[in-house]
XYZ file of C-alpha atoms in Angstrom:
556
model
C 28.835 70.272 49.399
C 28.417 66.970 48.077
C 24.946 65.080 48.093
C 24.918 62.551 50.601
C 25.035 58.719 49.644
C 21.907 57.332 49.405
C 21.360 53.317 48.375
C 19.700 53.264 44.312
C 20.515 57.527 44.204
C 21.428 58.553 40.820
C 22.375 62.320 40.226
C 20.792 63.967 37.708
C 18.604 60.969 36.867
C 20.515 59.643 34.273
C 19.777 56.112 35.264
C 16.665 54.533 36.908
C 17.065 53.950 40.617
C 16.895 50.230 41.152
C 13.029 50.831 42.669
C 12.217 51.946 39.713
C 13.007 48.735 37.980
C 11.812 46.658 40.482
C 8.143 48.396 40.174
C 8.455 47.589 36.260
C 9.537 44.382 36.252
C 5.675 43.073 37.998
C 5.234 39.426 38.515
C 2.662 38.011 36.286
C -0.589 36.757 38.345
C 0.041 32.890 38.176
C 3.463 33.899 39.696
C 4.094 33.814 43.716
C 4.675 37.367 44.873
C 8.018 37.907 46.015
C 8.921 39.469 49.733
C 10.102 43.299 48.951
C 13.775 43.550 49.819
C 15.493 46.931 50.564
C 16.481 48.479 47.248
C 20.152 48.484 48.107
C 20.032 44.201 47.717
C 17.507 44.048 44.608
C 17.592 40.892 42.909
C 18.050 40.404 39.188
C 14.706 39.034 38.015
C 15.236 36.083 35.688
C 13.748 36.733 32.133
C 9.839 36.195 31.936
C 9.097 33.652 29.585
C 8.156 34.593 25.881
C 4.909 35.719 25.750
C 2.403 33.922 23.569
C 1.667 36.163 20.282
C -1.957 37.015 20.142
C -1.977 37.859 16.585
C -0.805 33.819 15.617
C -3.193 31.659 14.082
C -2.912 28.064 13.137
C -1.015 29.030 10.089
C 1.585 30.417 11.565
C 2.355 29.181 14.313
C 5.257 27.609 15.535
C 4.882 23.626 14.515
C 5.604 21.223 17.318
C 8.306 18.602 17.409
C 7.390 16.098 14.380
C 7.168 12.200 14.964
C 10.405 10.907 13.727
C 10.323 9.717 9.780
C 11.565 6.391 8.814
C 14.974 6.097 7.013
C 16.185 6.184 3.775
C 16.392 2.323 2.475
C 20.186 0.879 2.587
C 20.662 2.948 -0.774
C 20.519 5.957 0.147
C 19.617 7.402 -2.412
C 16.368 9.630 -2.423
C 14.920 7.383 -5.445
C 15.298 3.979 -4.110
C 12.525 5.254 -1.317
C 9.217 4.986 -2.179
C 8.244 8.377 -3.628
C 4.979 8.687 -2.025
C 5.987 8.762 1.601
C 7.751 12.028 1.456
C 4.881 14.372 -0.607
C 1.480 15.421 -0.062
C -1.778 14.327 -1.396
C -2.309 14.309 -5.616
C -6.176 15.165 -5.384
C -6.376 18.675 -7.123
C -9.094 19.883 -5.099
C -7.610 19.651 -1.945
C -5.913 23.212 -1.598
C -2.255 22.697 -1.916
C 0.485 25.936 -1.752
C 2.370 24.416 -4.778
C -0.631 24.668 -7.487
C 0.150 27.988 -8.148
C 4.448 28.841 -7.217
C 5.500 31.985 -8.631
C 8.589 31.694 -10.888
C 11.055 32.754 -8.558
C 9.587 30.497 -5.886
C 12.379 29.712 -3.015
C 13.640 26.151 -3.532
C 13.015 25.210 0.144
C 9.019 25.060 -0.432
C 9.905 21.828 -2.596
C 11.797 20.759 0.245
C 8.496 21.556 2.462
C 6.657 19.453 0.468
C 9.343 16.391 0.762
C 8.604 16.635 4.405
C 5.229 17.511 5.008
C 2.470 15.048 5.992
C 0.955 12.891 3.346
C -1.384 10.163 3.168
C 0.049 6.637 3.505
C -1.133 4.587 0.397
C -1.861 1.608 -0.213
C 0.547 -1.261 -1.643
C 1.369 -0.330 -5.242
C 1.301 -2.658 -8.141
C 4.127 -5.468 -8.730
C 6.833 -4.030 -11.083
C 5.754 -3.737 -15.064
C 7.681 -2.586 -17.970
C 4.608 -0.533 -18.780
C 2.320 1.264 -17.133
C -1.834 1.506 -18.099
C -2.915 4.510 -20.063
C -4.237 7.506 -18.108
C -7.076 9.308 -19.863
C -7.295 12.020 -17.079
C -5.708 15.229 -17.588
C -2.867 16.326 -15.132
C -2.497 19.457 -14.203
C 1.088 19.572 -12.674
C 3.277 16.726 -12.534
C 6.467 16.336 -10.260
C 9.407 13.759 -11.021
C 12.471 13.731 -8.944
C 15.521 11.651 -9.243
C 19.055 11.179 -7.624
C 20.077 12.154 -11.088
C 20.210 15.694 -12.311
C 17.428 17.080 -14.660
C 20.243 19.551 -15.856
C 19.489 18.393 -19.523
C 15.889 19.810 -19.263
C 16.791 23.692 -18.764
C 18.070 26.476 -20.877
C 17.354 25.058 -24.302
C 18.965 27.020 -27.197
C 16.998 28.535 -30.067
C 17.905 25.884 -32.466
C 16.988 23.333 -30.014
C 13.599 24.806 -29.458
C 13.064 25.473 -32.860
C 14.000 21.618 -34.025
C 11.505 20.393 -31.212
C 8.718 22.219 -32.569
C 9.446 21.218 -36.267
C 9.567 17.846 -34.922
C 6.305 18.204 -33.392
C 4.337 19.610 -36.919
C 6.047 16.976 -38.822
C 5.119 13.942 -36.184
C 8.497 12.945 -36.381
C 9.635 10.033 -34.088
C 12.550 9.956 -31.565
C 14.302 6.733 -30.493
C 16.687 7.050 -27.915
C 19.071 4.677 -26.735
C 17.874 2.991 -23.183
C 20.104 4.979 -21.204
C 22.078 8.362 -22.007
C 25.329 8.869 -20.977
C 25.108 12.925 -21.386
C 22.076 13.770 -21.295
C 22.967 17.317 -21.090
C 25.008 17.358 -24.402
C 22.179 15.292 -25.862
C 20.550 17.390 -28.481
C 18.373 14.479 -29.721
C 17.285 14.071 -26.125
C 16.278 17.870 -25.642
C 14.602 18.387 -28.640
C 12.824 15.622 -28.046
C 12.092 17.126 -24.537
C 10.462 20.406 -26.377
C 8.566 18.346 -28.153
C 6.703 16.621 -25.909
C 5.566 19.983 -24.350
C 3.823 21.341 -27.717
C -0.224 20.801 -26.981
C -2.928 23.468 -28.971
C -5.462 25.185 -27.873
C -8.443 27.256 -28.787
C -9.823 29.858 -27.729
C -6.603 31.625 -26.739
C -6.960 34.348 -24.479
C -3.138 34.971 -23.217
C -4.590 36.956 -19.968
C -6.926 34.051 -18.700
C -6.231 30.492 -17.437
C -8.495 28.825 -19.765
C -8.179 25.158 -18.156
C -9.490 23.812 -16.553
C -12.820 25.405 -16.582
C -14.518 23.728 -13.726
C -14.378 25.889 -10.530
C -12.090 28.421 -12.400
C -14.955 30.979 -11.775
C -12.578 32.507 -8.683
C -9.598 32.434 -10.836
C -11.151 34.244 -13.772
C -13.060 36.877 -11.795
C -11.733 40.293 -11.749
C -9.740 39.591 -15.076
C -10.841 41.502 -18.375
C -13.974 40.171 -20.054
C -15.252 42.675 -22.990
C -17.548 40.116 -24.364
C -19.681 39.121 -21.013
C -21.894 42.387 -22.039
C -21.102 42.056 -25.894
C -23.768 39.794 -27.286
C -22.191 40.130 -31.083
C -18.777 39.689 -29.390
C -19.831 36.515 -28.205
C -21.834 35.151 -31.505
C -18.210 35.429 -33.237
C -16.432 34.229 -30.453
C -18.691 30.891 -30.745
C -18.377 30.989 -34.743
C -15.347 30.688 -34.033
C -15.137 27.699 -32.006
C -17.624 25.927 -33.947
C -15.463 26.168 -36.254
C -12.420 25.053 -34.452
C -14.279 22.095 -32.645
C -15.736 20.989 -36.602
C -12.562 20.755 -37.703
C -11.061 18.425 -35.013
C -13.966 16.151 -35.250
C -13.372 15.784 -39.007
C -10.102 15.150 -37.908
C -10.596 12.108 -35.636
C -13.217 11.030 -38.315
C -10.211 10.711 -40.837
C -7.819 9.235 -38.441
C -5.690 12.343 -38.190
C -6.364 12.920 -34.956
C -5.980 10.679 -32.025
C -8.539 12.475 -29.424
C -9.630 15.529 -27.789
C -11.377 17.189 -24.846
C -13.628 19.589 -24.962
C -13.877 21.365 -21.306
C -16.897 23.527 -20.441
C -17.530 25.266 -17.062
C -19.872 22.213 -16.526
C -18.376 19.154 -18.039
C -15.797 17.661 -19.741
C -16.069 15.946 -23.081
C -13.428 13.259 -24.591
C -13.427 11.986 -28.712
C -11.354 9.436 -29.082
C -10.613 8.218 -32.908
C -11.418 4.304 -33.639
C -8.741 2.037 -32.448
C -8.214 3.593 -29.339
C -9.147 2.348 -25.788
C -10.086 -1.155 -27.373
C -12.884 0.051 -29.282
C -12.968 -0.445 -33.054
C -15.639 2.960 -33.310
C -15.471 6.661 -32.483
C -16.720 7.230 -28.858
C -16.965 9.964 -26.484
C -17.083 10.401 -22.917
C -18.774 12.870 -20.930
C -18.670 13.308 -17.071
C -20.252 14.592 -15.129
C -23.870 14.704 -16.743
C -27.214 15.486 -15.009
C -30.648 14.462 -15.641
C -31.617 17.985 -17.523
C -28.033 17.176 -19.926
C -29.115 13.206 -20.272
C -32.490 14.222 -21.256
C -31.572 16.605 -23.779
C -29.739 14.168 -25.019
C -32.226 11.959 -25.810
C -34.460 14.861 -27.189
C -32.063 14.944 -29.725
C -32.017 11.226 -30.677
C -28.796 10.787 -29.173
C -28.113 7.402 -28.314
C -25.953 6.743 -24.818
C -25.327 4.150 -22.161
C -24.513 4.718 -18.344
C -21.553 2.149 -17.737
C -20.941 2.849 -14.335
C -24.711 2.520 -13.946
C -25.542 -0.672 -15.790
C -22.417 -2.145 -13.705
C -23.977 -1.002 -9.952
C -27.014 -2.990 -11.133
C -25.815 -5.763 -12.543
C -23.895 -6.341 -9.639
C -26.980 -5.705 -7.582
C -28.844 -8.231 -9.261
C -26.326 -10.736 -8.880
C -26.157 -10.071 -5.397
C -30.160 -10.615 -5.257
C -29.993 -13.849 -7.568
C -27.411 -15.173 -4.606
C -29.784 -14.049 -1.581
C -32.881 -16.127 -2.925
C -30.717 -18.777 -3.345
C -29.875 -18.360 -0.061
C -33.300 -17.497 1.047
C -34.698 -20.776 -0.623
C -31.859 -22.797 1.375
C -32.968 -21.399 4.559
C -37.479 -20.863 4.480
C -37.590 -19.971 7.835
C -35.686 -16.792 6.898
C -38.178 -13.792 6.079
C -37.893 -12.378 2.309
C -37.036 -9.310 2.092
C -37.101 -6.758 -1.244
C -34.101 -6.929 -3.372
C -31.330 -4.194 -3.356
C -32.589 -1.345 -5.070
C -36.053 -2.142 -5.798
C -38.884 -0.619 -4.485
C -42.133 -1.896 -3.190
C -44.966 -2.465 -5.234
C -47.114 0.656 -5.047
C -50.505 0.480 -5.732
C -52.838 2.861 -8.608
C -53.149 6.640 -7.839
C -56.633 6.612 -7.404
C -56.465 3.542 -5.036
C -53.764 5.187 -3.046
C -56.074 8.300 -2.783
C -59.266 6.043 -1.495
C -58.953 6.483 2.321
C -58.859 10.255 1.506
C -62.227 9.925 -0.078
C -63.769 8.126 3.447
C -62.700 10.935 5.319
C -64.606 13.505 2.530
C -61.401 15.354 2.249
C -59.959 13.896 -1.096
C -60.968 17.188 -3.226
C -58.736 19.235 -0.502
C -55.987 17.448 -1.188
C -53.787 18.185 -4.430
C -53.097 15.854 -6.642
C -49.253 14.763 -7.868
C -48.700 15.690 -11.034
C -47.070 13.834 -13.980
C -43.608 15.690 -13.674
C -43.645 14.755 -9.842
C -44.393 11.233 -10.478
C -41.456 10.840 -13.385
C -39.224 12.156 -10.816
C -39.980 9.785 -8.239
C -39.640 7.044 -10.058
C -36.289 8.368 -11.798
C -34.770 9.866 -8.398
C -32.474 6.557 -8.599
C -30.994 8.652 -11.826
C -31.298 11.796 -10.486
C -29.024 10.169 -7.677
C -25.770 9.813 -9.656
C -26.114 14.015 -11.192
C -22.577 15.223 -11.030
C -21.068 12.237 -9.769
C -18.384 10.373 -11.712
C -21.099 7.505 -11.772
C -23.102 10.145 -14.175
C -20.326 8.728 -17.006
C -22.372 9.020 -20.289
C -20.612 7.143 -23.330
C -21.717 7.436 -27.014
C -20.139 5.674 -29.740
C -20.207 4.872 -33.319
C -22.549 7.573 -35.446
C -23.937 9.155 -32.508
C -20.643 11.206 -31.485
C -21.926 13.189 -34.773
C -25.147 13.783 -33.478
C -23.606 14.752 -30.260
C -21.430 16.830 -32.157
C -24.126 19.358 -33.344
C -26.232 19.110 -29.959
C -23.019 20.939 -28.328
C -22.242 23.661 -31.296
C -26.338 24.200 -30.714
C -26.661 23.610 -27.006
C -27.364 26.882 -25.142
C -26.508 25.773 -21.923
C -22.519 24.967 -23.330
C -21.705 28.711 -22.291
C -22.667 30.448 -18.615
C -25.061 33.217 -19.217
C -23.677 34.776 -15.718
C -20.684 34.466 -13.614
C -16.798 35.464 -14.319
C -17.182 32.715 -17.629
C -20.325 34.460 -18.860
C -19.921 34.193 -22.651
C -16.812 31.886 -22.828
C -16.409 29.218 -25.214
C -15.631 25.893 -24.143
C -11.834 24.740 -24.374
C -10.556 22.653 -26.814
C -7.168 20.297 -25.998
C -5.796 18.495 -29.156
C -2.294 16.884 -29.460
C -2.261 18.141 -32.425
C -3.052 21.229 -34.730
C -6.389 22.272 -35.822
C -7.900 25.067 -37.549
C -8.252 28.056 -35.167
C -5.774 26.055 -32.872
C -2.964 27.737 -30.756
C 0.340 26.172 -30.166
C 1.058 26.053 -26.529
C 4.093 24.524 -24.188
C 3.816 23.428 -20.883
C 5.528 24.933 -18.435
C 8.652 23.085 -17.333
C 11.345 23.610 -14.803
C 14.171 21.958 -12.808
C 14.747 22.783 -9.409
C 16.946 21.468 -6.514
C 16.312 20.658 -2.872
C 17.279 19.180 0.261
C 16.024 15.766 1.361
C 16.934 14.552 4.641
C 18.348 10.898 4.994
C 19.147 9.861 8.180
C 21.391 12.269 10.108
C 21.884 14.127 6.839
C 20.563 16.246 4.039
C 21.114 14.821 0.503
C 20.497 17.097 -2.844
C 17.055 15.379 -4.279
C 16.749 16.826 -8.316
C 13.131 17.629 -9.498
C 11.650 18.300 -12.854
C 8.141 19.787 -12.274
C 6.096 20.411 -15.319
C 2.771 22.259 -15.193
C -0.334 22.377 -17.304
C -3.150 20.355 -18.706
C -0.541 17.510 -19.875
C -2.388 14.849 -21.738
C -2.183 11.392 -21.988
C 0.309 11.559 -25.086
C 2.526 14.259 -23.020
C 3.003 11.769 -19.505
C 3.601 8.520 -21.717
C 6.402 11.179 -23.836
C 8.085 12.508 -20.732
C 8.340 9.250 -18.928
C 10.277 7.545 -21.754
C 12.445 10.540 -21.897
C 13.131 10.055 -18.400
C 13.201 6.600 -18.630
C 16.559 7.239 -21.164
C 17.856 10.177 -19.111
C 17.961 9.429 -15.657
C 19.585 5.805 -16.192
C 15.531 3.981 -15.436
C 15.050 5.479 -12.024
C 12.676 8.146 -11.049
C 9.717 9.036 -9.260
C 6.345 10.815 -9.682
C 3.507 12.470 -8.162
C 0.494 13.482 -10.605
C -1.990 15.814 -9.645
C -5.139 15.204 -11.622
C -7.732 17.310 -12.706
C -10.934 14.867 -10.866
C -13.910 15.502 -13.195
C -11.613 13.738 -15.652
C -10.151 10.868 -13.763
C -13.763 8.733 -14.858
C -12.359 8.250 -18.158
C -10.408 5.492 -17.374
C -13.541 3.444 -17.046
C -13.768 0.203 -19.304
C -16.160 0.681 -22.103
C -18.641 -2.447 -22.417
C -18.615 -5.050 -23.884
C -19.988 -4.336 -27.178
C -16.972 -3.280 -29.343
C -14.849 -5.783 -30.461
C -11.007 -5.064 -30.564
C -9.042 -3.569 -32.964
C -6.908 -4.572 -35.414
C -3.480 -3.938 -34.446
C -2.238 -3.911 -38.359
C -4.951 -1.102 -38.684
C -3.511 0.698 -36.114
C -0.169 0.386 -37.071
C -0.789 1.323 -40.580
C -2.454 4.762 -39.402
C 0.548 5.074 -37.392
C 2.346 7.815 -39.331
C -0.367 9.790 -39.694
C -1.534 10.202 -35.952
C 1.884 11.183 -35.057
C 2.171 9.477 -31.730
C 5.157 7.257 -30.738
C 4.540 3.653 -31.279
C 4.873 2.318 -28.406
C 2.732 5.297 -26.753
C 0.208 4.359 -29.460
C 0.108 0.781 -28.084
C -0.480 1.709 -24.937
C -3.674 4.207 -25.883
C -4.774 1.372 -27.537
C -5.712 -1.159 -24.792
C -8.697 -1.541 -22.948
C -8.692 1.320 -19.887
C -7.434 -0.653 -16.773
C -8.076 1.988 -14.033
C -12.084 2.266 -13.566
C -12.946 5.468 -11.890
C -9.728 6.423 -10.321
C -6.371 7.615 -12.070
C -2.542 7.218 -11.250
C -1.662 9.362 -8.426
C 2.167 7.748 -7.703
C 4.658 6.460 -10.055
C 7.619 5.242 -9.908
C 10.754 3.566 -12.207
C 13.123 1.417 -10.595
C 15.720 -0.375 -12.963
C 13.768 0.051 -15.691
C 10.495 -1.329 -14.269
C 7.458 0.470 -13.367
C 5.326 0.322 -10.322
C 1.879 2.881 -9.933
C -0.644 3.550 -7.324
C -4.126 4.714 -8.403
């Protein structure tokens, strides 16, 4: 006999009765709770909204809408845009996800970085056909153009193999001022290879020896046999006494242009006579503190604060102008001048009123270290600043050389760089030097302009590219992509100081000096002339750059 027909019945319980799924599908508590209705009208309950995922954080969760961007100029292409409105931030401390992109790296992160917020700078500089020198290393540089950097990938063996002959024989490459085929250009790509050659000591293929500042995270956990090997690390610094010697001699015989020399603490740059409009050998070294200056001074080494001696020189022009002012006006109240102190009277006096009370004898005395340091805390102020700029010149930068081969605080005694040498960066060879290329590589995204996405090309190289290296590349681009490109340049901070203006004391060089130790520094001539002049950019570096028909305009 057959069962009798009951409303939401199913035989053999292969499907739910529709009570079932009404009891499952509860209303959330915010919701109104629906009248029951007999289970032979039940409803179909609309979908509940996506629930919110508990295990999201800020990272990755979904971004909101995004305020409109402005559009591409009437161009339309990506280049004639300033460059700077569609990347992120330059400043190398500022944690970035492109400082360290695996190889294989998707394309669309560069296309992220087009697109994500940035920092709106200020107006750059009015076009030039040459842009200042840049004594700060960069450690990754970015150029894009609405050209192709197609010329700049998969160089053959005899390519790479002329660039580096090129390189050890300082040989000189004039290209025409614009390229037709760049990529069946071999003067143009061996050229290319060549301005990627820098050397290097120590070499330690397994560790990222630069830069050494803050690389204590990046070096930990990686093999270091001579952090508990005290003879390990006597020859290690042999070594690079050696090595460090023999560029010195070299930039002492005009052979070599300059050099850094980057500890875990500091950074160190010799540049040769001629160079940054001084006619004598001078080094830079930022950031210092009082315990370095003082050493310093131990040794008879004799250096000059320029940022310093600036800040008070402007100070005391400001203070000549307010007692000018102040004598205009008497019935305005004097007031001590910017950055002076009051008069304070003797110890003993100041101690007097302790004496009335009977308690002077209680009371400890300062001693003569406390009192130096009170009256140099205005010194002490600037440790590890980029005001802390030390510059020594002339005969000194010997003495200076032999207080760092003997200076035992040069190496960390603890820590991930317990034991390691300093690095040494040289355009050029030197004994115990490694050749070394930076890392280059083309890759091709998506930039949107207006409705539309348009290919953008990039060229992103990566490494501690000196001064020499940027001034290279950009007149190879300058030839290659028909005089319009654009650039971001991260820079390594601690080194963007050395664009300060030396003082006043050196006189310029002589440019038929220069130009008759030309061949044997092996630096372009017109990158030469540009090393040459006086350092434009004071404590900052260039962050933007950009070539439009053949012009350049920068923003620091």
């Amino acid at each position: 006999m057959a069962a009798p027909a009951v409303p939401g019945y199913s035989p053999g319980f292969k499907k739910p009765p529709a009570t079932l799924r009404l009891k499952r599908k509860r209303p959330r508590r915010s919701e109104p709770q629906a009248e029951p209705q007999p289970c032979a009208e039940a409803p179909r309950v609309p979908p509940a909204p996506a629930r919110r995922n508990p295990f999201s954080s800020l990272d990755n969760a979904p971004r909101g809408r995004q305020s409109p961007r402005e559009p591409w100029p009437e161009g339309g292409a990506p280049s004639a845009a300033p460059f700077w409105q569609f990347l992120e931030s330059a400043h190398e401390d500022k944690p970035s996800r492109n400082a360290e992109r695996p190889e294989g790296a998707n394309v669309l992160t560069l296309a992220d970085d087009l697109h994500s917020p940035a920092l709106t700078p200020d107006v750059p500089t009015s076009p030039r056909h040459e842009f200042p020198a840049d004594w700060s290393i960069k450690t990754r540089l970015l150029f894009m153009s609405s050209q192709p950097f197609t010329w700049a990938e998969h160089l053959k063996a005899q390519e790479e193999a002329q660039g580096f002959a090129q390189h050890c024989r300082a040989a000189e490459t004039n290209l025409p001022q614009s390229v037709q085929e760049p990529k069946l250009s071999t003067e143009l790509r061996c050229a290319f290879q060549q301005s990627l050659v820098y050397w290097l000591h120590p070499s330690l293929p397994w560790l990222q020896l630069f830069p050494r500042i803050g690389a204590d995270r990046k070096i930990a956990g990686k093999a270091c046999p001579w952090s508990q090997d005290e003879a390990l690390q006597q020859a290690l610094m042999s070594e690079w006494s050696v090595s460090f010697t023999s560029l010195y001699n070299l930039l002492k015989a005009k052979l070599c242009p300059y050099f850094y020399v980057c500890t875990y603490q500091f950074t160190v740059l010799f540049r040769a006579a001629g160079l940054a409009g001084s006619d004598v050998i001078t080094a830079v070294i930022s950031p210092t503190t009082r315990g370095l200056r003082e050493a310093m001074r131990n040794e008879g080494i004799e250096f000059s604060l320029p940022l310093v001696e600036e800040s008070r020189t402007r100070k005391q022009k400001n203070s000549e102008v307010n007692l000018e002012e102040a004598a205009k006006s008497p019935e305005v109240s004097k007031s001590p001048e910017d950055g002076e102190e009051p008069a304070t009277s003797d110890d003993d006096e100041s101690f007097s009123w302790l004496e009335e009370m009977g308690v002077r004898d209680k009371v400890k005395k300062q001693d003569a270290i406390s009192i130096k340091l009170q009256k140099e805390k205005h010194e002490v102020q600037v440790d590890h600043k980029p005001e802390s700029l030390a510059l020594v010149k002339g005969t000194n930068t010997f003495t200076l050389l032999n207080f760092l081969i003997n200076c035992k605080s040069l190496v960390a005694v603890a820590g991930p760089q317990a034991g390691l040498p300093p690095t040494l960066l040289s355009p050029i060879a030197f004994r115990g030097g490694t050749m070394q290329t930076l890392k280059a590589r083309s890759i091709n995204a998506k930039a949107r302009v207006r409705l539309a996405y348009e290919d953008v090309f990039s060229l992103e190289v990566i490494g501690p590219v000196m001064p020499h290296s940027l001034h290279s590349l950009t007149m190879l681009l300058k030839a290659a992509q028909r005089g319009a490109f654009s650039a971001v340049l991260y820079t390594h901070e601690p080194t963007a100081v050395f664009n300060t203006s030396l003082d006043n004391a050196s006189t310029a060089p002589n440019k038929e000096t220069v130009c008759k130790d030309l061949p044997k520094w092996g630096l372009h001539s017109k990158t030469l002339d540009q090393l040459s002049q006086l350092p434009t950019l004071g404590k900052s570096s260039i962050r933007f750059l950009e070539m439009k028909d053949y012009a350049y305009t920068w923003k620091s």
